[in-house]
């Protein structure tokens, strides 16, 4: 195993020094035989951890596979991703989660941790085999029907009760389905102007409010996916102040883009939950800094051309995000490295109970890290993405920061900005 000496690297924004990687861990002592990496001007972050990725395998390998999604993740600076359960077949059994887990190991580019479905077939009728998935080789701890809301309150309560035994988490896609029937975009001034059916903020806020009460009642852990409104932030703030065991994520796109973009009718901007108003974006940014929103998660949602490049009404919701997440967050937060490490690596690893990731990069820690060039700027070119899908809303946009290298347990997965395998 090659050793690496990262010369003159700034670890999470601290003063430049040398960082030695040997035998898969951060090491000290002699750098004899180590390959020298000139890391002057580069910042080392603990490898990013994404709690919300759609890898599409099994079933839609034309849009993404575990391997192509893993490569996109590594290029984005990630060392671990959690794969959402809305595959085909749905990841609602030990068999499917073990398959995804094994494919992730085989690709060997990031640690792929499957998320299990809460309900059979994501149909919201009957609990999936949560226990069997938890005790499977994949060791599932997070369950989600993402793409769908667990709308039935009794089922949500049962799910929270069930996972409490092993300190599992229910990750909710908060969308009251009766309030979003036929919805095409955020309900507001722009939807009125365009004559498109709206997805009201209250459809998200009502479910979060209900679920924090259920989580409080049961004493179980709730995670709220892709929070998108200022009102949701207020619900979360109150719940956290009361000590409810709730965590929440925001996507890069909800931190940057607004519903005005829907006026282009370009389906690349169609996403669920939809892009909201500038006031929502501002509230989400503040909540992320404050910690009311705990983490950034990509909701990387690759879609094949025929599912995306069609009329707005028929296009699938979702955008790819793994390869642009850190640049977008950098553009939003600026070079607040400790905050970025906290929101994109340490806290997601802690929420998921993922050991070896999101560490302090101290001697002896597994060498899961990424090297960023903060002075570089990059124009996003969809053709250059490693993801099998091209549905990025940032095509032609200049974003700060370039991921130069990523290491998974001391082995480079990305070097010189290129995937190693
Ligand atoms: O935009 C979205 N795309 N939101 C979801 O909840 C699901 C996801 C997908 O699977 O494409
Ligand atoms: Zn979702």
Coordinates of C-alpha atoms and ligand atoms in Angstrom, one line a residue:
X1 CA 0.0 0.0 0.0
X2 CA 1.5 3.3 -1.1
X3 CA 2.0 5.9 1.6
X4 CA 1.3 9.6 0.8
X5 CA 2.8 12.7 2.2
X6 CA 0.5 15.7 1.7
X7 CA 3.0 18.5 1.8
X8 CA 1.9 21.9 3.1
X9 CA -1.8 21.0 3.4
X10 CA -4.2 23.1 5.5
X11 CA -6.2 20.7 7.6
X12 CA -9.7 22.1 7.8
X13 CA -8.4 25.6 7.3
X14 CA -5.6 25.4 9.9
X15 CA -2.0 26.5 9.2
X16 CA -0.2 24.5 6.5
X17 CA 1.6 21.4 7.6
X18 CA 2.5 18.0 6.3
X19 CA 0.0 15.1 6.6
X20 CA 1.2 11.5 6.3
X21 CA -1.1 8.7 5.2
X22 CA 0.3 5.2 5.8
X23 CA -1.4 1.8 6.0
X24 CA -4.8 3.4 5.6
X25 CA -4.6 5.8 8.5
X26 CA -3.3 9.2 9.3
X27 CA 0.2 8.5 10.6
X28 CA 3.1 10.3 12.2
X29 CA 6.8 9.5 12.1
X30 CA 9.0 9.0 9.1
X31 CA 7.7 9.7 5.6
X32 CA 10.3 7.4 4.1
X33 CA 9.1 5.9 0.8
X34 CA 5.9 8.0 0.8
X35 CA 4.7 9.5 -2.4
X36 CA 4.9 13.3 -2.1
X37 CA 1.7 15.3 -3.0
X38 CA 2.2 19.0 -3.3
X39 CA -0.7 20.2 -1.3
X40 CA 0.3 23.9 -0.9
X41 CA -2.8 26.0 -1.0
X42 CA -5.1 23.0 -0.6
X43 CA -7.5 22.3 2.2
X44 CA -8.0 18.8 3.6
X45 CA -11.5 18.0 4.9
X46 CA -12.7 14.7 6.4
X47 CA -14.2 12.8 3.5
X48 CA -17.7 14.1 2.9
X49 CA -20.7 11.9 3.9
X50 CA -24.0 12.1 2.0
X51 CA -27.1 10.9 3.8
X52 CA -29.3 11.2 0.7
X53 CA -28.2 9.8 -2.6
X54 CA -30.2 8.0 -5.3
X55 CA -28.0 5.4 -7.1
X56 CA -30.8 3.9 -9.2
X57 CA -29.4 0.3 -9.0
X58 CA -31.1 -2.1 -9.2
X59 CA -33.6 -1.2 -11.9
X60 CA -32.6 2.0 -13.6
X61 CA -29.0 1.3 -14.5
X62 CA -29.5 3.5 -17.6
X63 CA -29.7 6.5 -15.2
X64 CA -27.0 5.5 -12.7
X65 CA -25.3 2.5 -11.2
X66 CA -23.8 2.0 -7.8
X67 CA -20.4 2.2 -9.6
X68 CA -21.1 5.4 -11.6
X69 CA -22.7 7.1 -8.7
X70 CA -19.8 6.1 -6.4
X71 CA -17.4 7.6 -8.9
X72 CA -19.4 10.8 -9.0
X73 CA -19.4 10.8 -5.2
X74 CA -15.6 10.4 -5.0
X75 CA -15.1 13.2 -7.5
X76 CA -17.3 15.3 -5.3
X77 CA -15.1 14.7 -2.3
X78 CA -17.3 12.0 -0.7
X79 CA -16.1 8.9 1.1
X80 CA -19.5 7.6 2.1
X81 CA -23.0 7.8 0.7
X82 CA -26.3 6.5 1.8
X83 CA -28.3 5.0 -1.0
X84 CA -32.0 5.7 -1.0
X85 CA -34.5 2.8 -1.2
X86 CA -36.6 3.9 -4.2
X87 CA -35.0 1.5 -6.6
X88 CA -36.7 -1.2 -8.7
X89 CA -37.2 -3.6 -6.9
X90 CA -37.5 -1.3 -3.9
X91 CA -34.9 -1.8 -1.2
X92 CA -37.4 -3.2 1.3
X93 CA -35.9 -6.6 2.0
X94 CA -32.6 -7.9 3.3
X95 CA -31.8 -9.3 -0.1
X96 CA -32.0 -6.0 -1.9
X97 CA -30.1 -3.9 0.7
X98 CA -27.4 -6.6 0.7
X99 CA -27.1 -6.4 -3.1
X100 CA -26.6 -2.7 -3.0
X101 CA -24.2 -2.9 -0.2
X102 CA -22.2 -5.6 -2.0
X103 CA -22.2 -3.6 -5.3
X104 CA -20.8 -0.7 -3.3
X105 CA -18.0 -2.8 -1.9
X106 CA -17.2 -4.1 -5.3
X107 CA -17.0 -0.6 -6.8
X108 CA -14.7 0.3 -3.9
X109 CA -14.9 4.1 -4.5
X110 CA -16.9 5.2 -1.5
X111 CA -18.6 3.3 1.4
X112 CA -22.1 2.7 0.1
X113 CA -24.6 2.3 3.0
X114 CA -28.1 1.2 1.9
X115 CA -31.1 2.9 3.3
X116 CA -34.1 0.5 3.7
X117 CA -37.7 1.3 2.8
X118 CA -40.1 2.0 5.6
X119 CA -43.0 0.4 3.9
X120 CA -43.3 -2.5 1.4
X121 CA -42.8 -1.2 -2.1
X122 CA -42.9 2.4 -0.8
X123 CA -46.7 1.9 -1.0
X124 CA -47.3 3.3 2.5
X125 CA -49.6 0.4 3.5
X126 CA -47.5 -2.0 5.5
X127 CA -44.2 -1.9 7.3
X128 CA -41.2 -3.5 5.5
X129 CA -38.9 -6.0 7.1
X130 CA -37.0 -3.4 9.1
X131 CA -35.5 -5.8 11.5
X132 CA -34.3 -8.2 8.8
X133 CA -32.6 -5.2 7.0
X134 CA -31.1 -4.0 10.3
X135 CA -29.5 -7.4 11.0
X136 CA -28.5 -8.1 7.4
X137 CA -24.9 -7.7 6.3
X138 CA -25.8 -4.2 5.2
X139 CA -26.5 -3.3 8.8
X140 CA -29.2 -0.8 7.9
X141 CA -29.9 1.9 10.5
X142 CA -31.8 4.5 8.4
X143 CA -35.1 3.8 6.8
X144 CA -36.9 6.0 4.4
X145 CA -39.7 5.9 1.8
X146 CA -38.1 9.0 0.2
X147 CA -39.8 10.0 -3.0
X148 CA -42.9 9.3 -1.0
X149 CA -44.1 10.5 2.3
X150 CA -45.0 8.0 5.1
X151 CA -48.3 9.8 5.2
X152 CA -50.3 7.4 7.4
X153 CA -49.7 8.6 11.0
X154 CA -50.2 5.2 12.5
X155 CA -47.7 3.6 10.2
X156 CA -45.2 6.4 11.0
X157 CA -45.7 5.8 14.7
X158 CA -45.2 2.1 14.3
X159 CA -42.0 2.6 12.3
X160 CA -40.6 5.0 14.9
X161 CA -41.4 2.5 17.6
X162 CA -39.9 -0.4 15.7
X163 CA -36.5 1.3 15.1
X164 CA -36.2 2.6 18.6
X165 CA -35.0 -0.9 19.8
X166 CA -31.8 -0.5 17.8
X167 CA -31.5 3.3 17.8
X168 CA -32.5 3.4 14.1
X169 CA -33.8 6.5 12.3
X170 CA -36.8 7.1 10.2
X171 CA -35.9 9.7 7.5
X172 CA -39.1 11.3 6.3
X173 CA -39.8 12.9 2.9
X174 CA -42.2 15.4 4.4
X175 CA -45.1 15.9 1.9
X176 CA -48.7 15.7 2.8
X177 CA -49.9 14.0 -0.4
X178 CA -53.5 15.5 -0.3
X179 CA -52.0 19.0 -0.3
X180 CA -49.7 18.4 -3.3
X181 CA -52.0 16.5 -5.7
X182 CA -51.1 17.6 -9.2
X183 CA -48.4 20.0 -7.9
X184 CA -45.8 21.1 -10.4
X185 CA -43.8 23.7 -8.5
X186 CA -43.8 25.8 -5.3
X187 CA -47.2 27.4 -4.6
X188 CA -46.7 31.2 -4.7
X189 CA -46.5 34.2 -6.9
X190 CA -44.6 32.5 -9.6
X191 CA -46.9 29.5 -9.8
X192 CA -49.9 31.9 -10.0
X193 CA -48.2 33.8 -12.8
X194 CA -47.3 30.6 -14.8
X195 CA -50.6 28.9 -14.1
X196 CA -49.0 25.8 -12.7
X197 CA -50.5 23.9 -9.8
X198 CA -48.6 24.7 -6.6
X199 CA -46.9 22.6 -3.9
X200 CA -47.6 24.6 -0.8
X201 CA -45.0 25.1 1.9
X202 CA -47.6 23.9 4.5
X203 CA -47.7 20.4 2.9
X204 CA -44.1 20.0 4.2
X205 CA -44.5 21.9 7.4
X206 CA -47.6 20.0 8.5
X207 CA -45.9 16.6 8.2
X208 CA -42.8 17.8 10.0
X209 CA -44.9 19.2 12.8
X210 CA -46.8 15.9 13.1
X211 CA -43.7 13.8 13.0
X212 CA -41.7 15.7 15.6
X213 CA -44.7 15.2 17.9
X214 CA -44.8 11.5 17.0
X215 CA -41.0 11.2 17.6
X216 CA -41.3 13.0 20.9
X217 CA -44.2 10.8 22.0
X218 CA -42.3 7.6 21.0
X219 CA -38.9 8.9 22.2
X220 CA -37.4 7.8 18.8
X221 CA -35.2 9.4 16.2
X222 CA -36.6 11.3 13.3
X223 CA -34.6 12.7 10.4
X224 CA -36.2 15.2 8.0
X225 CA -35.1 15.0 4.4
X226 CA -34.6 18.0 2.2
X227 CA -36.1 20.8 4.3
X228 CA -37.2 23.5 1.9
X229 CA -39.2 26.2 3.7
X230 CA -38.7 28.9 6.3
X231 CA -41.8 27.6 8.1
X232 CA -40.2 24.1 8.4
X233 CA -37.2 25.8 10.0
X234 CA -39.4 27.3 12.7
X235 CA -41.1 23.9 13.4
X236 CA -37.7 22.3 13.8
X237 CA -36.3 25.1 15.9
X238 CA -39.2 24.6 18.4
X239 CA -38.9 20.9 18.4
X240 CA -35.2 21.0 19.1
X241 CA -35.7 23.5 21.8
X242 CA -38.0 21.0 23.5
X243 CA -35.4 18.2 23.1
X244 CA -37.1 16.2 20.5
X245 CA -34.6 13.7 18.8
X246 CA -34.9 15.2 15.4
X247 CA -32.2 16.0 12.8
X248 CA -32.6 17.7 9.4
X249 CA -30.9 18.2 6.1
X250 CA -31.0 20.8 3.3
X251 CA -29.9 20.2 -0.2
X252 CA -27.3 22.4 -2.1
X253 CA -30.0 23.4 -4.6
X254 CA -32.4 24.6 -1.9
X255 CA -29.6 26.8 -0.6
X256 CA -28.9 28.4 -3.9
X257 CA -31.8 28.3 -6.4
X258 CA -35.3 29.8 -6.3
X259 CA -38.8 29.1 -7.9
X260 CA -38.2 32.0 -10.4
X261 CA -36.2 29.4 -12.4
X262 CA -39.4 27.5 -13.2
X263 CA -40.4 30.4 -15.4
X264 CA -38.0 29.0 -18.0
X265 CA -40.1 25.8 -18.1
X266 CA -36.7 24.0 -18.2
X267 CA -37.4 20.7 -16.4
X268 CA -33.9 20.6 -15.1
X269 CA -35.3 22.9 -12.4
X270 CA -38.1 20.5 -11.5
X271 CA -37.4 18.9 -8.2
X272 CA -39.3 17.6 -5.2
X273 CA -39.7 19.4 -2.8
X274 CA -39.7 22.3 -5.3
X275 CA -37.4 25.2 -5.4
X276 CA -38.8 27.9 -3.1
X277 CA -38.6 31.6 -2.7
X278 CA -35.6 33.8 -2.0
X279 CA -36.9 34.3 1.6
X280 CA -37.0 30.5 2.1
X281 CA -33.4 30.2 0.7
X282 CA -32.3 32.9 3.2
X283 CA -33.9 31.1 6.1
X284 CA -32.4 27.8 5.1
X285 CA -28.9 29.3 5.0
X286 CA -29.3 30.9 8.4
X287 CA -30.7 27.6 9.9
X288 CA -27.7 25.7 8.4
X289 CA -25.2 28.1 10.0
X290 CA -27.1 28.0 13.3
X291 CA -27.4 24.2 13.4
X292 CA -31.2 24.1 13.3
X293 CA -30.6 22.3 10.1
X294 CA -27.8 19.8 10.9
X295 CA -26.4 18.8 7.6
X296 CA -26.2 19.3 3.8
X297 CA -27.4 16.2 1.8
X298 CA -27.3 16.1 -1.9
X299 CA -30.6 14.3 -2.9
X300 CA -28.5 13.4 -6.0
X301 CA -31.3 12.3 -8.3
X302 CA -30.0 11.2 -11.7
X303 CA -32.6 10.8 -14.5
X304 CA -32.3 9.5 -18.0
X305 CA -32.7 12.0 -20.8
X306 CA -36.2 10.7 -21.8
X307 CA -37.4 11.2 -18.3
X308 CA -36.1 14.7 -17.9
X309 CA -35.9 16.4 -21.3
X310 CA -39.6 16.5 -22.0
X311 CA -42.5 18.8 -21.1
X312 CA -42.3 20.2 -17.6
X313 CA -45.5 18.4 -16.5
X314 CA -44.1 15.0 -17.5
X315 CA -40.5 15.4 -16.4
X316 CA -39.4 13.5 -13.3
X317 CA -38.3 15.6 -10.4
X318 CA -34.7 15.7 -9.3
X319 CA -31.2 16.9 -10.1
X320 CA -27.8 15.3 -9.9
X321 CA -25.7 16.9 -7.1
X322 CA -22.8 14.8 -5.9
X323 CA -20.1 16.5 -8.1
X324 CA -21.3 20.0 -7.4
X325 CA -22.3 19.9 -3.7
X326 CA -19.1 21.2 -2.2
X327 CA -18.7 24.0 -4.7
X328 CA -22.3 25.1 -4.2
X329 CA -21.9 25.0 -0.4
X330 CA -18.6 26.9 -0.7
X331 CA -20.4 29.6 -2.8
X332 CA -23.1 29.9 -0.2
X333 CA -21.1 29.7 3.1
X334 CA -17.7 30.9 1.9
X335 CA -14.5 29.4 3.2
X336 CA -15.8 28.5 6.7
X337 CA -14.0 25.1 6.6
X338 CA -14.9 24.0 10.1
X339 CA -18.5 24.7 9.5
X340 CA -18.4 22.9 6.1
X341 CA -16.6 19.9 7.7
X342 CA -19.3 19.8 10.4
X343 CA -22.3 20.0 8.1
X344 CA -21.0 17.8 5.3
X345 CA -18.9 15.2 7.1
X346 CA -18.8 15.0 10.9
X347 CA -22.5 15.5 11.7
X348 CA -23.9 13.2 8.9
X349 CA -21.4 10.5 10.0
X350 CA -22.5 11.0 13.6
X351 CA -26.2 11.0 12.8
X352 CA -25.8 7.7 10.9
X353 CA -23.4 6.2 13.5
X354 CA -20.9 5.7 10.7
X355 CA -17.5 5.1 12.4
X356 CA -14.2 6.0 10.6
X357 CA -15.8 8.9 8.6
X358 CA -16.2 12.5 9.7
X359 CA -13.2 12.2 12.0
X360 CA -10.9 15.0 13.2
X361 CA -8.1 13.6 10.9
X362 CA -5.9 12.9 14.0
X363 CA -3.1 10.4 14.0
X364 CA -4.6 6.9 13.9
X365 CA -7.9 7.9 12.3
X366 CA -8.8 6.1 9.0
X367 CA -7.5 8.2 6.1
X368 CA -10.9 9.2 4.7
X369 CA -10.4 12.7 3.4
X370 CA -10.6 15.0 0.5
X371 CA -8.3 17.8 -0.8
X372 CA -9.9 20.9 -2.1
X373 CA -8.4 23.8 -4.1
X374 CA -10.4 26.8 -2.9
X375 CA -8.8 29.2 -5.3
X376 CA -9.9 27.2 -8.4
X377 CA -13.1 28.0 -10.2
X378 CA -14.9 25.7 -12.5
X379 CA -17.5 26.1 -15.2
X380 CA -19.9 23.2 -14.8
X381 CA -20.0 21.1 -18.0
X382 CA -22.7 18.4 -17.9
X383 CA -20.6 16.3 -20.4
X384 CA -17.8 16.1 -17.9
X385 CA -19.8 14.6 -15.1
X386 CA -19.0 11.1 -14.0
X387 CA -22.6 10.5 -13.2
X388 CA -24.4 8.5 -15.9
X389 CA -27.1 11.3 -16.0
X390 CA -26.6 14.9 -17.0
X391 CA -29.5 16.7 -15.2
X392 CA -27.5 19.4 -13.4
X393 CA -29.1 22.8 -12.9
X394 CA -25.6 24.4 -12.9
X395 CA -24.6 23.8 -16.6
X396 CA -22.5 26.8 -17.6
X397 CA -22.4 28.2 -14.1
X398 CA -19.0 29.1 -12.6
X399 CA -18.6 27.6 -9.1
X400 CA -15.7 28.0 -6.7
X401 CA -13.5 25.1 -5.5
X402 CA -12.1 22.1 -7.1
X403 CA -11.8 18.6 -5.6
X404 CA -8.2 17.7 -6.2
X405 CA -8.0 14.3 -4.4
X406 CA -10.1 12.0 -2.3
X407 CA -8.7 9.1 -0.2
X408 CA -10.7 6.2 1.1
X409 CA -8.9 4.4 3.9
X410 CA -5.6 5.7 2.6
X411 CA -6.2 4.7 -1.1
X412 CA -6.7 7.5 -3.5
X413 CA -10.1 7.3 -5.4
X414 CA -9.4 10.7 -7.0
X415 CA -6.0 12.2 -7.9
X416 CA -5.4 15.4 -9.8
X417 CA -9.1 15.9 -10.0
X418 CA -9.6 12.6 -11.9
X419 CA -11.1 9.3 -10.8
X420 CA -8.4 6.7 -10.2
X421 CA -10.5 3.8 -11.4
Ligands
LIG1 O1 -36.7 15.4 -6.7 C1 -36.7 14.3 -6.2 N1 -36.2 13.2 -6.8 N2 -37.3 14.2 -5.0 C2 -37.5 13.0 -4.4 O2 -38.0 12.9 -3.3 C3 -37.2 11.7 -5.2 C4 -36.1 12.0 -6.1 C5 -35.9 10.9 -7.1 O3 -35.9 9.7 -6.7 O4 -35.7 11.2 -8.3
LIG2 ZN1 -37.3 13.1 -1.1

